[in-house]
mmCIF file of C-alpha atoms in Angstrom:
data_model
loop_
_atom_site.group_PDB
_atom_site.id
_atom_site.type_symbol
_atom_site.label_atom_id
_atom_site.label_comp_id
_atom_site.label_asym_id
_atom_site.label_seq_id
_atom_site.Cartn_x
_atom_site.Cartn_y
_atom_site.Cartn_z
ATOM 1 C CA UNK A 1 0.000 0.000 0.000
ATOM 2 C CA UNK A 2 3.350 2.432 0.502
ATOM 3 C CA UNK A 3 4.546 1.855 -2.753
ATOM 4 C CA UNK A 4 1.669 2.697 -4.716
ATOM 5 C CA UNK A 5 0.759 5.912 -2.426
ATOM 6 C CA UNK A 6 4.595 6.657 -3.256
ATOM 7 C CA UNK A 7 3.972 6.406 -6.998
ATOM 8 C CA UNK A 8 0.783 8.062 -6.862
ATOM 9 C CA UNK A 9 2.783 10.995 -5.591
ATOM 10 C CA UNK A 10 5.380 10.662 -7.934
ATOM 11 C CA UNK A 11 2.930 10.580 -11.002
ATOM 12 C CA UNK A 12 1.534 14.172 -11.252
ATOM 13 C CA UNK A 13 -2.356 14.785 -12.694
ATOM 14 C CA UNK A 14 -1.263 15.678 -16.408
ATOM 15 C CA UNK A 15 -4.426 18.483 -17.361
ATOM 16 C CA UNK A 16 -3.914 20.276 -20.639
ATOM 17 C CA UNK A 17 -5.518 23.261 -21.587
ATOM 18 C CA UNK A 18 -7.419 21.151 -24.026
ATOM 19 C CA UNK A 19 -8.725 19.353 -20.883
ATOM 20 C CA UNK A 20 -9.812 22.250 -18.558
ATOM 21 C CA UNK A 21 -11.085 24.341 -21.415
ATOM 22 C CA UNK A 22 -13.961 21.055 -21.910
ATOM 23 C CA UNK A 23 -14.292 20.938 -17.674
ATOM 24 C CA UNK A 24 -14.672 24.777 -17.357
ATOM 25 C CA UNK A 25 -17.821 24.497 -20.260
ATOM 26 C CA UNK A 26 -19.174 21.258 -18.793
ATOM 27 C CA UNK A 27 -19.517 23.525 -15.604
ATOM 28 C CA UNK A 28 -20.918 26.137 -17.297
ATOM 29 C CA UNK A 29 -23.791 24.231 -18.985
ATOM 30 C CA UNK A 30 -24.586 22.804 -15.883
ATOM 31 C CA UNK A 31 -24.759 26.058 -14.167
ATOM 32 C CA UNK A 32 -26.846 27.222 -16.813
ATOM 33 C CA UNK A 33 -29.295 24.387 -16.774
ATOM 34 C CA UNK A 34 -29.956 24.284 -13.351
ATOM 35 C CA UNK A 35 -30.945 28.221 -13.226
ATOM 36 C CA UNK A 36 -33.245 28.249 -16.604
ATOM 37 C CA UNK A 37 -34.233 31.915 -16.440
ATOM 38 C CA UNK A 38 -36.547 32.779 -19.426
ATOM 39 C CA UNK A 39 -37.316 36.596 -20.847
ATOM 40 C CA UNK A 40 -40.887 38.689 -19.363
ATOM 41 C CA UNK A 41 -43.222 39.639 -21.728
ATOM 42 C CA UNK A 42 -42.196 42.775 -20.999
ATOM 43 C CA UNK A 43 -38.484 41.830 -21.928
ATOM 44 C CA UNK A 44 -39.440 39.974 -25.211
ATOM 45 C CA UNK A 45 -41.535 43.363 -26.081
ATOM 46 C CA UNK A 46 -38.853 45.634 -25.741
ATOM 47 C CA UNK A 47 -36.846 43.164 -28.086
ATOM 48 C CA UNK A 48 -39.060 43.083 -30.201
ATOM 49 C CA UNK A 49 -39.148 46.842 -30.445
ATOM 50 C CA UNK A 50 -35.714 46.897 -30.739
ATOM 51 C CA UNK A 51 -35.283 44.714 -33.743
ATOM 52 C CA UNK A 52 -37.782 46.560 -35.385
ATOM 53 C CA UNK A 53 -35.960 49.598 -35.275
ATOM 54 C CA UNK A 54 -32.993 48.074 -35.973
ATOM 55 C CA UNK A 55 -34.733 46.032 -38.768
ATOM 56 C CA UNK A 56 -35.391 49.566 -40.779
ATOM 57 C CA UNK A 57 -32.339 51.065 -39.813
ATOM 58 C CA UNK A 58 -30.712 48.796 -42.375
ATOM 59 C CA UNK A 59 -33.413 48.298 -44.692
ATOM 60 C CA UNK A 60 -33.122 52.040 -45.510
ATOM 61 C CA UNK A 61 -29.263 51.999 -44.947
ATOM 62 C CA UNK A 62 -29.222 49.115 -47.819
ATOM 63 C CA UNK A 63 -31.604 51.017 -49.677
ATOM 64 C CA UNK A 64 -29.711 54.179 -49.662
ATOM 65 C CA UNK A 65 -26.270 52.249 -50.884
ATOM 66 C CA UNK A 66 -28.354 51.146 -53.752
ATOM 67 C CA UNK A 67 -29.176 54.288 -54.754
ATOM 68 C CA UNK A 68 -25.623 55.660 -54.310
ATOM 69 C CA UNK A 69 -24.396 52.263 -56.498
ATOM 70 C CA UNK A 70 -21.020 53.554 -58.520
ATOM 71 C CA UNK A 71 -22.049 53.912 -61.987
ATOM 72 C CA UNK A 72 -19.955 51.769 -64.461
ATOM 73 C CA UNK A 73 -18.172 55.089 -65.957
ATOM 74 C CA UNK A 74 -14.567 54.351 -68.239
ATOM 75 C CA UNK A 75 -11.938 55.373 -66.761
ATOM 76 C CA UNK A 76 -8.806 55.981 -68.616
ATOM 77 C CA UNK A 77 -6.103 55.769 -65.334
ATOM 78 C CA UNK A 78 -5.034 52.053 -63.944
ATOM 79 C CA UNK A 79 -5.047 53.778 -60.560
ATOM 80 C CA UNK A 80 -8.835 55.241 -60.891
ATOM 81 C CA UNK A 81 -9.892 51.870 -62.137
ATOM 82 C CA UNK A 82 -8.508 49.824 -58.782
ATOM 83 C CA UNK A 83 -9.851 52.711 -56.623
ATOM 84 C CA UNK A 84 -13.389 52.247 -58.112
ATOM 85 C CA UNK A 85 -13.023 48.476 -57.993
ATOM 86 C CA UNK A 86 -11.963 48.713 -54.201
ATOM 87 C CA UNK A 87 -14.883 50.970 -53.799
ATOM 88 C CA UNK A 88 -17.320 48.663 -55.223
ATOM 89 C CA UNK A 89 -16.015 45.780 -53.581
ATOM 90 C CA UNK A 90 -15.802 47.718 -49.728
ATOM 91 C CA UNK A 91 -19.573 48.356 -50.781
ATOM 92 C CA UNK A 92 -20.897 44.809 -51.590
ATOM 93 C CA UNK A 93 -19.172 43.341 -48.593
ATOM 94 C CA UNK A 94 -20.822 46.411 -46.493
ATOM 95 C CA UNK A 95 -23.987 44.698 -48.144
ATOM 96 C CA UNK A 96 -22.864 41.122 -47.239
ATOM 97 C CA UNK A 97 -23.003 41.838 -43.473
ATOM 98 C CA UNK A 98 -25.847 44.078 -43.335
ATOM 99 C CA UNK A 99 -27.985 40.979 -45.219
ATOM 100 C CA UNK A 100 -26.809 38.545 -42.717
ATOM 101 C CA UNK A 101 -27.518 40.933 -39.607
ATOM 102 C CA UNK A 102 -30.861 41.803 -41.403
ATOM 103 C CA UNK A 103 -31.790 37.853 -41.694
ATOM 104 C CA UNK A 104 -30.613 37.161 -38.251
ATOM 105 C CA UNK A 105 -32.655 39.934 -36.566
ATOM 106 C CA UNK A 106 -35.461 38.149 -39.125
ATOM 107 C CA UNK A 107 -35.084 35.337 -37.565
ATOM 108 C CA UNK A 108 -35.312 36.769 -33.929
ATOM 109 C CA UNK A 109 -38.781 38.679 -34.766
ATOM 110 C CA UNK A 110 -40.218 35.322 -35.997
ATOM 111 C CA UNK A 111 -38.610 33.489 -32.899
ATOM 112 C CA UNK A 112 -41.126 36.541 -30.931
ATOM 113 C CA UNK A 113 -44.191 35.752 -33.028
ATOM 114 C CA UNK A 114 -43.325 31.903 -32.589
ATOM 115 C CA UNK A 115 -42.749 32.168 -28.493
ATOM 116 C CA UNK A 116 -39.792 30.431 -28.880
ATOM 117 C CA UNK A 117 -37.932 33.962 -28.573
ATOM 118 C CA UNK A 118 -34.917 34.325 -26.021
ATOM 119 C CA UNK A 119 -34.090 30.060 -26.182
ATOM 120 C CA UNK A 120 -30.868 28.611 -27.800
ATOM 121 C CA UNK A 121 -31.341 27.302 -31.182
ATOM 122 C CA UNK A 122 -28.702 24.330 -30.365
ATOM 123 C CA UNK A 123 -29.593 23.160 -26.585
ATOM 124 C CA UNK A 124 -32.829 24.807 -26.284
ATOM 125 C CA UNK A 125 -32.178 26.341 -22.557
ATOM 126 C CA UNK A 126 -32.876 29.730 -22.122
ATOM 127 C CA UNK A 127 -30.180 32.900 -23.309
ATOM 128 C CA UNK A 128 -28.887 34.595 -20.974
ATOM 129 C CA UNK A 129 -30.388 38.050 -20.224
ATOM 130 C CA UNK A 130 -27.425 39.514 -20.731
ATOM 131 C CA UNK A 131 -26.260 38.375 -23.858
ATOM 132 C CA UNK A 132 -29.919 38.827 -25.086
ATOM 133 C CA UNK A 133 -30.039 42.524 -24.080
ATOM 134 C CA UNK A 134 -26.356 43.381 -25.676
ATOM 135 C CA UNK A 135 -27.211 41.884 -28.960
ATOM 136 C CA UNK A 136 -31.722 40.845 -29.456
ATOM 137 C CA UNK A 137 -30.895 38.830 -32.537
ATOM 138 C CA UNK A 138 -28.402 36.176 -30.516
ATOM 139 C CA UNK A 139 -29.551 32.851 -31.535
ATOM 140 C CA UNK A 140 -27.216 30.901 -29.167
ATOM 141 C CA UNK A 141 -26.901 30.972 -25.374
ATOM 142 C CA UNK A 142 -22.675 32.148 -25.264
ATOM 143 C CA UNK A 143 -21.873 28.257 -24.332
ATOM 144 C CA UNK A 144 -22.933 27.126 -27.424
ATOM 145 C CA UNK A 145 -21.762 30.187 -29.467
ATOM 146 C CA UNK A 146 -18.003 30.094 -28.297
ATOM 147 C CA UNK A 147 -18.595 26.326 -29.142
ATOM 148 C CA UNK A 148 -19.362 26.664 -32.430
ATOM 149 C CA UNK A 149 -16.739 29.566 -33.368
ATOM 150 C CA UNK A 150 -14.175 27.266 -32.164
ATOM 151 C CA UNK A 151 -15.478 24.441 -34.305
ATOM 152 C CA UNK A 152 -15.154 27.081 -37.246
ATOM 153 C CA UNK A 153 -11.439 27.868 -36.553
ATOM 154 C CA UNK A 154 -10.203 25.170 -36.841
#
């Protein structure tokens, strides 16, 4: 019984970072699921307010870059030709993100309409208020949304 207490001491507990990273979320999911805490009506209508506003604040910003669209003019210079181009392309990736915040916040109004407003799309607990308050059209409590950008870096 000596000699394996004295190699149990030898031998220390080998964690890696990979290892405590996966203990530190387990404890935070279980954390979160024993304290489900869902949105008021009062809550959900103030989101829903919000994304509404926020909804035709890019509607008319998209609208307004679609009026200002750079006319396809010829250019003689090499150097007004890539500025144009790197306008144009600055523009449509402007566009790229405003469409996915505009479908996301989409999304969020029909989650309102649905009742299923304020509730993780991947484990279906409750978001926290929080996270819900800083940005209305989160569709993942932050568990499940650091999970998933780490999946996507690698």
């Amino acid at each position: 019984m000596k000699k394996t207490a004295k190699k149990a001491a030898k031998k220390p507990v080998k964690r890696t970072k990979k290892t405590a990273n996966r203990l530190v979320k387990k404890a935070a999911v279980k954390i979160a699921r024993k304290s489900p805490v869902f949105l008021s009506k009062t809550e959900v209508g103030s989101a829903a307010l919000l994304l509404g506003k926020m909804k035709d604040s890019i509607s008319k910003t998209m609208e307004e870059k679609k009026k200002l669209d750079l006319p396809e003019t010829e250019v003689g210079d090499a150097i007004d030709q890539a500025s144009q181009s790197l306008e144009k392309e600055i523009l449509f990736e402007l566009s790229d993100s405003e469409m996915t915040d505009l479908g996301d916040i989409e999304a969020a109004l029909r989650k309102i309409e649905n009742g299923t407003y304020g509730v993780c799309e991947h484990c279906k607990q409750p978001i926290e208020k929080k996270r819900v308050k800083a940005l209305p059209s989160a569709r993942y409590c932050l568990v499940c949304q650091t999970g998933s950008e780490k999946q996507r870096t690698r």
